[in-house]
CSV table of N, CA and C in Angstrom, one decimal:
chain,number,residue,atom,x,y,z
A,17,MET,N,-7.0,7.9,12.7
A,17,MET,CA,-5.6,7.5,12.4
A,17,MET,C,-5.6,6.9,11.0
A,18,PRO,N,-4.9,7.5,10.1
A,18,PRO,CA,-4.8,7.0,8.7
A,18,PRO,C,-4.1,5.6,8.7
A,19,VAL,N,-4.6,4.8,7.8
A,19,VAL,CA,-4.0,3.4,7.7
A,19,VAL,C,-2.9,3.4,6.7
A,20,LEU,N,-3.1,4.1,5.6
A,20,LEU,CA,-2.1,4.2,4.6
A,20,LEU,C,-1.8,5.7,4.5
A,21,GLN,N,-0.5,6.1,4.5
A,21,GLN,CA,-0.1,7.5,4.4
A,21,GLN,C,0.7,7.7,3.1
A,22,PHE,N,0.4,8.8,2.5
A,22,PHE,CA,1.1,9.1,1.3
A,22,PHE,C,1.9,10.4,1.4
A,23,ASP,N,2.8,10.6,0.6
A,23,ASP,CA,3.7,11.8,0.6
A,23,ASP,C,2.9,13.0,0.1
A,24,PRO,N,2.4,13.9,0.9
A,24,PRO,CA,1.6,15.0,0.4
A,24,PRO,C,2.4,16.0,-0.5
A,25,PHE,N,3.7,16.1,-0.3
A,25,PHE,CA,4.5,17.0,-1.1
A,25,PHE,C,4.6,16.5,-2.5
A,26,ARG,N,4.7,15.2,-2.7
A,26,ARG,CA,4.7,14.6,-4.0
A,26,ARG,C,3.4,14.9,-4.7
A,27,ASP,N,2.3,14.7,-4.0
A,27,ASP,CA,1.0,14.9,-4.6
A,27,ASP,C,0.8,16.4,-4.9
A,28,ILE,N,1.2,17.3,-4.1
A,28,ILE,CA,1.1,18.8,-4.3
A,28,ILE,C,2.0,19.1,-5.5
A,29,SER,N,3.2,18.6,-5.6
A,29,SER,CA,4.1,18.9,-6.7
A,29,SER,C,3.4,18.4,-8.0
A,30,ARG,N,2.8,17.2,-8.0
A,30,ARG,CA,2.2,16.6,-9.2
A,30,ARG,C,1.0,17.5,-9.6
A,31,LEU,N,0.2,17.9,-8.7
A,31,LEU,CA,-1.0,18.7,-9.0
A,31,LEU,C,-0.5,20.1,-9.6
A,32,ALA,N,0.5,20.7,-9.0
A,32,ALA,CA,1.0,22.0,-9.5
A,32,ALA,C,1.6,21.8,-10.9
A,33,ASN,N,2.3,20.7,-11.1
A,33,ASN,CA,2.8,20.5,-12.4
A,33,ASN,C,1.7,20.3,-13.5
A,34,GLU,N,0.6,19.6,-13.1
A,34,GLU,CA,-0.5,19.4,-14.1
A,34,GLU,C,-1.2,20.7,-14.3
A,35,VAL,N,-1.4,21.6,-13.3
A,35,VAL,CA,-2.1,22.8,-13.5
A,35,VAL,C,-1.3,23.9,-14.2
A,36,LEU,N,0.0,23.9,-13.9
A,36,LEU,CA,0.9,25.0,-14.5
A,36,LEU,C,1.5,24.7,-15.9
A,37,THR,N,1.5,23.4,-16.3
A,37,THR,CA,2.0,23.1,-17.6
A,37,THR,C,0.9,22.5,-18.5
A,38,ALA,N,1.0,22.7,-19.7
A,38,ALA,CA,0.0,22.3,-20.7
A,38,ALA,C,0.1,20.8,-20.8
A,39,ALA,N,1.3,20.2,-20.9
A,39,ALA,CA,1.5,18.8,-21.0
A,39,ALA,C,1.4,18.1,-19.7
A,40,ARG,N,0.7,17.0,-19.6
A,40,ARG,CA,0.6,16.2,-18.4
A,40,ARG,C,1.8,15.4,-18.3
A,41,THR,N,2.5,15.4,-17.1
A,41,THR,CA,3.7,14.6,-16.9
A,41,THR,C,3.2,13.2,-16.5
A,42,PRO,N,3.7,12.2,-17.2
A,42,PRO,CA,3.2,10.8,-16.8
A,42,PRO,C,3.9,10.4,-15.5
A,43,GLN,N,3.1,9.7,-14.6
A,43,GLN,CA,3.7,9.2,-13.4
A,43,GLN,C,4.2,7.8,-13.7
A,44,PRO,N,5.4,7.5,-13.4
A,44,PRO,CA,6.0,6.2,-13.8
A,44,PRO,C,5.4,5.0,-13.0
A,45,MET,N,4.7,5.3,-11.9
A,45,MET,CA,4.2,4.2,-11.1
A,45,MET,C,2.8,4.6,-10.5
A,46,PRO,N,1.8,4.8,-11.4
A,46,PRO,CA,0.5,5.2,-10.9
A,46,PRO,C,-0.1,4.0,-10.1
A,47,MET,N,-0.9,4.3,-9.1
A,47,MET,CA,-1.5,3.3,-8.2
A,47,MET,C,-2.9,3.6,-7.8
A,48,ASP,N,-3.6,2.6,-7.4
A,48,ASP,CA,-4.9,2.7,-6.8
A,48,ASP,C,-4.8,2.0,-5.4
A,49,ALA,N,-5.5,2.5,-4.4
A,49,ALA,CA,-5.5,1.8,-3.1
A,49,ALA,C,-6.9,1.9,-2.6
A,50,TYR,N,-7.3,0.7,-2.0
A,50,TYR,CA,-8.7,0.6,-1.5
A,50,TYR,C,-8.8,-0.5,-0.5
A,51,ARG,N,-9.8,-0.4,0.3
A,51,ARG,CA,-10.0,-1.5,1.3
A,51,ARG,C,-11.1,-2.4,0.9
A,52,ARG,N,-10.8,-3.7,1.0
A,52,ARG,CA,-11.8,-4.8,0.7
A,52,ARG,C,-11.9,-5.7,1.9
A,53,GLY,N,-12.9,-5.6,2.7
A,53,GLY,CA,-13.1,-6.5,3.9
A,53,GLY,C,-12.0,-6.2,4.9
A,54,GLU,N,-11.2,-7.2,5.2
A,54,GLU,CA,-10.2,-7.2,6.2
A,54,GLU,C,-8.8,-6.9,5.7
A,55,GLU,N,-8.7,-6.4,4.5
A,55,GLU,CA,-7.4,-6.1,3.9
A,55,GLU,C,-7.4,-4.8,3.0
A,56,TYR,N,-6.3,-4.2,2.8
A,56,TYR,CA,-6.1,-3.1,1.9
A,56,TYR,C,-5.5,-3.7,0.7
A,57,VAL,N,-5.9,-3.2,-0.5
A,57,VAL,CA,-5.3,-3.6,-1.8
A,57,VAL,C,-4.7,-2.4,-2.4
A,58,VAL,N,-3.5,-2.6,-2.9
A,58,VAL,CA,-2.8,-1.5,-3.6
A,58,VAL,C,-2.4,-2.1,-5.0
A,59,GLU,N,-2.7,-1.4,-6.1
A,59,GLU,CA,-2.4,-1.9,-7.4
A,59,GLU,C,-1.6,-0.8,-8.1
A,60,PHE,N,-0.4,-1.2,-8.6
A,60,PHE,CA,0.5,-0.4,-9.3
A,60,PHE,C,0.5,-0.8,-10.8
A,61,ASP,N,0.4,0.2,-11.7
A,61,ASP,CA,0.5,-0.1,-13.1
A,61,ASP,C,2.0,0.0,-13.4
A,62,LEU,N,2.5,-1.2,-13.9
A,62,LEU,CA,4.0,-1.3,-14.2
A,62,LEU,C,4.2,-2.1,-15.5
A,63,PRO,N,3.6,-1.6,-16.6
A,63,PRO,CA,3.7,-2.3,-17.8
A,63,PRO,C,5.2,-2.2,-18.4
A,64,GLY,N,5.6,-3.3,-19.0
A,64,GLY,CA,6.9,-3.3,-19.6
A,64,GLY,C,8.1,-3.4,-18.7
A,65,ILE,N,7.9,-3.6,-17.4
A,65,ILE,CA,9.1,-3.7,-16.6
A,65,ILE,C,9.7,-5.1,-16.7
A,66,ASP,N,10.9,-5.3,-16.3
A,66,ASP,CA,11.6,-6.6,-16.2
A,66,ASP,C,11.1,-7.2,-14.9
A,67,PRO,N,10.3,-8.3,-14.9
A,67,PRO,CA,9.7,-8.9,-13.7
A,67,PRO,C,10.8,-9.3,-12.7
A,68,GLY,N,12.0,-9.6,-13.2
A,68,GLY,CA,13.1,-10.0,-12.3
A,68,GLY,C,13.6,-8.8,-11.5
A,69,SER,N,13.4,-7.6,-12.0
A,69,SER,CA,13.8,-6.4,-11.2
A,69,SER,C,12.8,-5.9,-10.2
A,70,LEU,N,11.6,-6.5,-10.2
A,70,LEU,CA,10.6,-6.1,-9.2
A,70,LEU,C,11.0,-6.5,-7.8
A,71,GLU,N,10.9,-5.5,-6.9
A,71,GLU,CA,11.3,-5.7,-5.5
A,71,GLU,C,10.3,-5.0,-4.6
A,72,VAL,N,9.8,-5.7,-3.6
A,72,VAL,CA,8.9,-5.2,-2.6
A,72,VAL,C,9.5,-5.5,-1.3
A,73,THR,N,9.7,-4.4,-0.5
A,73,THR,CA,10.3,-4.6,0.8
A,73,THR,C,9.5,-3.8,1.9
A,74,ALA,N,9.5,-4.4,3.1
A,74,ALA,CA,8.8,-3.7,4.2
A,74,ALA,C,9.8,-3.5,5.3
A,75,GLU,N,10.0,-2.3,5.8
A,75,GLU,CA,10.9,-2.0,6.9
A,75,GLU,C,10.3,-0.9,7.8
A,76,HIS,N,10.2,-1.1,9.0
A,76,HIS,CA,9.7,-0.1,10.0
A,76,HIS,C,8.4,0.5,9.5
A,77,ASN,N,7.4,-0.3,9.1
A,77,ASN,CA,6.1,0.2,8.5
A,77,ASN,C,6.2,1.0,7.3
A,78,THR,N,7.3,0.9,6.6
A,78,THR,CA,7.5,1.6,5.3
A,78,THR,C,7.5,0.5,4.2
A,79,LEU,N,6.6,0.5,3.3
A,79,LEU,CA,6.6,-0.4,2.2
A,79,LEU,C,7.2,0.2,0.9
A,80,THR,N,8.2,-0.4,0.4
A,80,THR,CA,8.9,0.2,-0.8
A,80,THR,C,8.8,-0.8,-2.0
A,81,VAL,N,8.4,-0.2,-3.1
A,81,VAL,CA,8.3,-0.9,-4.4
A,81,VAL,C,9.3,-0.4,-5.4
A,82,ARG,N,10.1,-1.2,-5.9
A,82,ARG,CA,11.1,-0.8,-6.9
A,82,ARG,C,10.9,-1.7,-8.2
A,83,ALA,N,11.1,-1.1,-9.3
A,83,ALA,CA,11.1,-1.8,-10.6
A,83,ALA,C,12.0,-1.1,-11.6
A,84,GLN,N,12.4,-1.9,-12.6
A,84,GLN,CA,13.3,-1.4,-13.7
A,84,GLN,C,12.6,-1.6,-15.0
A,85,ARG,N,12.6,-0.5,-15.8
A,85,ARG,CA,12.2,-0.6,-17.2
A,85,ARG,C,13.3,-0.1,-18.1
A,86,SER,N,13.7,-1.0,-19.0
A,86,SER,CA,14.8,-0.6,-19.9
A,86,SER,C,14.3,-0.2,-21.3
A,87,ALA,N,15.0,0.6,-22.0
A,87,ALA,CA,14.7,1.0,-23.3
A,87,ALA,C,14.8,-0.2,-24.2
A,88,THR,N,13.8,-0.4,-25.1
A,88,THR,CA,13.8,-1.6,-25.9
A,88,THR,C,14.8,-1.6,-27.1
A,89,GLU,N,14.9,-0.4,-27.8
A,89,GLU,CA,15.7,-0.4,-29.0
A,89,GLU,C,16.8,0.7,-29.0
A,90,SER,N,17.1,1.3,-27.8
A,90,SER,CA,18.0,2.4,-27.8
A,90,SER,C,19.4,2.1,-28.1
A,91,SER,N,19.8,0.8,-28.0
A,91,SER,CA,21.2,0.4,-28.2
A,91,SER,C,21.5,0.3,-29.7
A,92,SER,N,20.5,0.2,-30.5
A,92,SER,CA,20.6,0.0,-31.9
A,92,SER,C,21.0,1.4,-32.6
A,93,SER,N,22.0,1.4,-33.4
A,93,SER,CA,22.5,2.6,-34.1
A,93,SER,C,21.6,3.1,-35.2
A,94,ASP,N,20.7,2.2,-35.7
A,94,ASP,CA,19.8,2.6,-36.8
A,94,ASP,C,18.4,3.1,-36.3
A,95,VAL,N,18.3,3.2,-35.0
A,95,VAL,CA,17.0,3.7,-34.4
A,95,VAL,C,17.0,5.2,-34.3
A,96,SER,N,15.9,5.8,-34.8
A,96,SER,CA,15.7,7.2,-34.6
A,96,SER,C,14.3,7.5,-34.1
A,97,TYR,N,14.2,7.8,-32.8
A,97,TYR,CA,12.9,7.9,-32.2
A,97,TYR,C,12.2,9.2,-32.7
A,98,LEU,N,10.9,9.0,-32.9
A,98,LEU,CA,10.0,10.2,-33.2
A,98,LEU,C,9.4,10.7,-32.0
A,99,VAL,N,9.0,9.8,-31.1
A,99,VAL,CA,8.4,10.2,-29.8
A,99,VAL,C,8.9,9.2,-28.7
A,100,THR,N,9.2,9.8,-27.6
A,100,THR,CA,9.6,8.9,-26.4
A,100,THR,C,8.9,9.4,-25.2
A,101,GLU,N,7.7,8.8,-24.9
A,101,GLU,CA,6.9,9.2,-23.8
A,101,GLU,C,7.0,8.2,-22.6
A,102,ARG,N,7.5,7.0,-22.9
A,102,ARG,CA,7.5,6.0,-21.9
A,102,ARG,C,8.8,6.1,-21.1
A,103,PRO,N,8.7,6.4,-19.8
A,103,PRO,CA,9.9,6.6,-19.0
A,103,PRO,C,10.7,5.2,-18.8
A,104,THR,N,12.0,5.3,-18.8
A,104,THR,CA,12.8,4.1,-18.5
A,104,THR,C,13.7,4.4,-17.3
A,105,GLY,N,14.2,3.4,-16.8
A,105,GLY,CA,15.1,3.5,-15.6
A,105,GLY,C,14.5,2.7,-14.4
A,106,THR,N,15.0,3.1,-13.3
A,106,THR,CA,14.5,2.5,-12.0
A,106,THR,C,13.5,3.4,-11.4
A,107,PHE,N,12.4,2.8,-11.0
A,107,PHE,CA,11.3,3.5,-10.3
A,107,PHE,C,11.1,3.0,-8.9
A,108,ALA,N,10.8,3.9,-8.0
A,108,ALA,CA,10.6,3.5,-6.6
A,108,ALA,C,9.4,4.3,-6.1
A,109,ARG,N,8.7,3.6,-5.2
A,109,ARG,CA,7.6,4.3,-4.5
A,109,ARG,C,7.5,3.8,-3.1
A,110,GLN,N,7.2,4.6,-2.2
A,110,GLN,CA,7.1,4.2,-0.8
A,110,GLN,C,5.7,4.6,-0.2
A,111,LEU,N,5.2,3.7,0.6
A,111,LEU,CA,4.0,3.9,1.3
A,111,LEU,C,4.3,3.7,2.8
A,112,GLN,N,3.8,4.7,3.6
A,112,GLN,CA,3.9,4.5,5.1
A,112,GLN,C,2.7,3.8,5.6
A,113,LEU,N,2.9,2.7,6.2
A,113,LEU,CA,1.8,1.9,6.7
A,113,LEU,C,1.5,2.3,8.1
A,114,GLY,N,0.2,2.4,8.4
A,114,GLY,CA,-0.2,2.7,9.8
A,114,GLY,C,-0.1,1.5,10.7
A,115,ALA,N,-0.1,1.7,12.0
A,115,ALA,CA,0.0,0.6,12.9
A,115,ALA,C,-1.1,-0.4,12.8
A,116,ALA,N,-2.2,0.0,12.2
A,116,ALA,CA,-3.4,-0.9,12.0
A,116,ALA,C,-3.2,-2.0,10.9
A,117,LEU,N,-2.1,-1.9,10.2
A,117,LEU,CA,-1.8,-2.9,9.1
A,117,LEU,C,-0.7,-3.8,9.5
A,118,ASP,N,-0.8,-5.1,9.0
A,118,ASP,CA,0.2,-6.1,9.3
A,118,ASP,C,1.2,-6.2,8.2
A,119,ALA,N,2.3,-5.5,8.4
A,119,ALA,CA,3.4,-5.4,7.3
A,119,ALA,C,4.1,-6.8,7.2
A,120,ASP,N,4.0,-7.7,8.1
A,120,ASP,CA,4.6,-9.0,8.1
A,120,ASP,C,3.9,-10.0,7.2
A,121,ARG,N,2.6,-9.6,6.8
A,121,ARG,CA,1.8,-10.6,6.1
A,121,ARG,C,1.4,-10.0,4.7
A,122,VAL,N,2.2,-9.1,4.2
A,122,VAL,CA,1.9,-8.5,2.9
A,122,VAL,C,2.1,-9.6,1.8
A,123,GLN,N,1.1,-9.6,0.8
A,123,GLN,CA,1.2,-10.6,-0.3
A,123,GLN,C,1.4,-9.7,-1.6
A,124,ALA,N,2.2,-10.2,-2.5
A,124,ALA,CA,2.4,-9.4,-3.7
A,124,ALA,C,2.3,-10.4,-4.9
A,125,GLU,N,1.6,-9.9,-6.0
A,125,GLU,CA,1.5,-10.6,-7.2
A,125,GLU,C,1.6,-9.7,-8.4
A,126,TYR,N,2.4,-10.1,-9.4
A,126,TYR,CA,2.5,-9.3,-10.6
A,126,TYR,C,1.9,-10.1,-11.8
A,127,ARG,N,0.9,-9.5,-12.4
A,127,ARG,CA,0.2,-10.2,-13.5
A,127,ARG,C,-0.3,-9.1,-14.5
A,128,ASN,N,0.0,-9.4,-15.8
A,128,ASN,CA,-0.5,-8.5,-16.9
A,128,ASN,C,-0.1,-7.0,-16.7
A,129,GLY,N,1.1,-6.8,-16.2
A,129,GLY,CA,1.6,-5.4,-16.0
A,129,GLY,C,1.1,-4.7,-14.8
A,130,VAL,N,0.4,-5.4,-13.9
A,130,VAL,CA,-0.1,-4.8,-12.7
A,130,VAL,C,0.5,-5.5,-11.5
A,131,LEU,N,1.1,-4.8,-10.6
A,131,LEU,CA,1.5,-5.3,-9.3
A,131,LEU,C,0.4,-5.1,-8.3
A,132,THR,N,0.0,-6.2,-7.7
A,132,THR,CA,-1.1,-6.1,-6.6
A,132,THR,C,-0.5,-6.5,-5.3
A,133,LEU,N,-0.7,-5.6,-4.3
A,133,LEU,CA,-0.3,-5.9,-3.0
A,133,LEU,C,-1.5,-6.0,-2.1
A,134,ARG,N,-1.5,-7.0,-1.3
A,134,ARG,CA,-2.6,-7.2,-0.3
A,134,ARG,C,-2.1,-7.1,1.1
A,135,ILE,N,-2.6,-6.1,1.8
A,135,ILE,CA,-2.0,-5.8,3.1
A,135,ILE,C,-3.1,-6.0,4.1
A,136,PRO,N,-3.0,-7.1,5.0
A,136,PRO,CA,-4.1,-7.4,5.9
A,136,PRO,C,-4.1,-6.4,7.1
A,137,VAL,N,-5.3,-6.2,7.6
A,137,VAL,CA,-5.5,-5.4,8.8
A,137,VAL,C,-4.9,-6.2,10.0
A,138,ALA,N,-4.1,-5.6,10.8
A,138,ALA,CA,-3.5,-6.3,12.0
A,138,ALA,C,-4.6,-6.8,12.9
A,139,GLU,N,-4.3,-7.9,13.5
A,139,GLU,CA,-5.3,-8.5,14.5
A,139,GLU,C,-5.7,-7.6,15.6
A,140,GLN,N,-4.7,-6.9,16.1
A,140,GLN,CA,-5.0,-6.0,17.3
A,140,GLN,C,-5.8,-4.8,16.8
A,141,ALA,N,-5.9,-4.5,15.5
A,141,ALA,CA,-6.7,-3.4,15.0
A,141,ALA,C,-8.2,-3.8,14.6
A,142,LYS,N,-8.4,-5.1,14.6
A,142,LYS,CA,-9.8,-5.6,14.2
A,142,LYS,C,-10.7,-5.4,15.4
A,143,PRO,N,-11.9,-5.0,15.1
A,143,PRO,CA,-12.9,-4.9,16.2
A,143,PRO,C,-13.2,-6.2,16.8
A,144,ARG,N,-13.3,-6.2,18.1
A,144,ARG,CA,-13.6,-7.5,18.8
A,144,ARG,C,-14.7,-7.2,19.9
A,145,ARG,N,-15.4,-8.3,20.2
A,145,ARG,CA,-16.5,-8.2,21.1
A,145,ARG,C,-16.0,-8.4,22.5
A,146,ILE,N,-16.4,-7.5,23.4
A,146,ILE,CA,-16.1,-7.6,24.8
A,146,ILE,C,-17.3,-8.0,25.6
A,147,ASN,N,-17.1,-9.1,26.3
A,147,ASN,CA,-18.3,-9.6,27.1
A,147,ASN,C,-18.5,-8.7,28.3
A,148,VAL,N,-19.8,-8.5,28.6
A,148,VAL,CA,-20.1,-7.6,29.7
A,148,VAL,C,-20.8,-8.5,30.7
A,149,ALA,N,-20.3,-8.5,31.9
A,149,ALA,CA,-20.8,-9.4,33.0
A,149,ALA,C,-22.1,-8.7,33.6
A,150,ARG,N,-23.1,-9.5,33.9
A,150,ARG,CA,-24.3,-9.0,34.6
A,150,ARG,C,-23.9,-8.6,36.0
A,151,SER,N,-24.7,-7.8,36.7
A,151,SER,CA,-24.4,-7.3,38.0
A,151,SER,C,-24.3,-8.4,39.0
A,152,ASP,N,-25.1,-9.5,38.9
A,152,ASP,CA,-25.0,-10.6,39.9
A,152,ASP,C,-23.7,-11.4,39.7
A,153,GLU,N,-23.3,-11.5,38.4
A,153,GLU,CA,-22.0,-12.2,38.1
A,153,GLU,C,-20.9,-11.4,38.6
A,154,ALA,N,-20.9,-10.1,38.5
A,154,ALA,CA,-19.9,-9.2,38.9
A,154,ALA,C,-19.6,-9.3,40.4
A,155,ARG,N,-20.7,-9.5,41.2
A,155,ARG,CA,-20.6,-9.7,42.7
A,155,ARG,C,-19.9,-11.0,43.0
A,156,MET,N,-20.2,-12.0,42.2
A,156,MET,CA,-19.6,-13.3,42.5
A,156,MET,C,-18.1,-13.2,42.2
A,157,ILE,N,-17.8,-12.5,41.1
A,157,ILE,CA,-16.4,-12.4,40.8
A,157,ILE,C,-15.6,-11.6,41.8
A,158,SER,N,-16.2,-10.6,42.3
A,158,SER,CA,-15.4,-9.7,43.3
A,158,SER,C,-15.5,-10.3,44.7
A,159,GLY,N,-16.3,-11.3,45.0
A,159,GLY,CA,-16.4,-11.9,46.3
A,159,GLY,C,-17.5,-11.3,47.1
A,160,PRO,N,-17.8,-11.9,48.2
A,160,PRO,CA,-18.9,-11.4,49.1
A,160,PRO,C,-18.5,-10.0,49.7
A,161,THR,N,-19.5,-9.2,49.9
A,161,THR,CA,-19.2,-7.8,50.4
A,161,THR,C,-19.2,-7.9,52.0
A,162,THR,N,-19.9,-8.8,52.6
A,162,THR,CA,-19.8,-8.9,54.1
A,162,THR,C,-19.4,-10.3,54.5
A,163,ASP,N,-18.7,-10.3,55.6
A,163,ASP,CA,-18.2,-11.6,56.2
A,163,ASP,C,-19.4,-12.2,57.0
A,164,PRO,N,-19.8,-13.5,56.8
A,164,PRO,CA,-20.9,-14.0,57.5
A,164,PRO,C,-20.5,-14.2,59.0
A,165,ASP,N,-19.3,-14.4,59.4
A,165,ASP,CA,-19.0,-14.6,60.8
A,165,ASP,C,-18.5,-13.3,61.5
């Protein structure tokens, strides 16, 4: 059972776009996801966004990240761009969390243009030790097999 689920159609579209076009289309919210111990870590590259616009929500095991990046000099009438490769606007990305993750305890931190989410493994999904009773203890638990009288 996958713990983090991603949109395969978006990934196929991105791959087809990279293969069929000479220019690589930049992804507005590239990310890395990995497991470290009892948590999953997801890091999003979000340089130049307005930190006040950053929003992370969790609803029905869907984690949504939204951020806004505004153009820096586009309102000036004396600006004439030579190259504009940095996308602007509102960006959003969703991750489907598996039942093995605890969406209620997600922690988020934005530092140096990177949003880091820490998603703990749910307690019910962690491995736990099950005590095994010895056969003589099992007999005592179930009671005597014959009635002495």
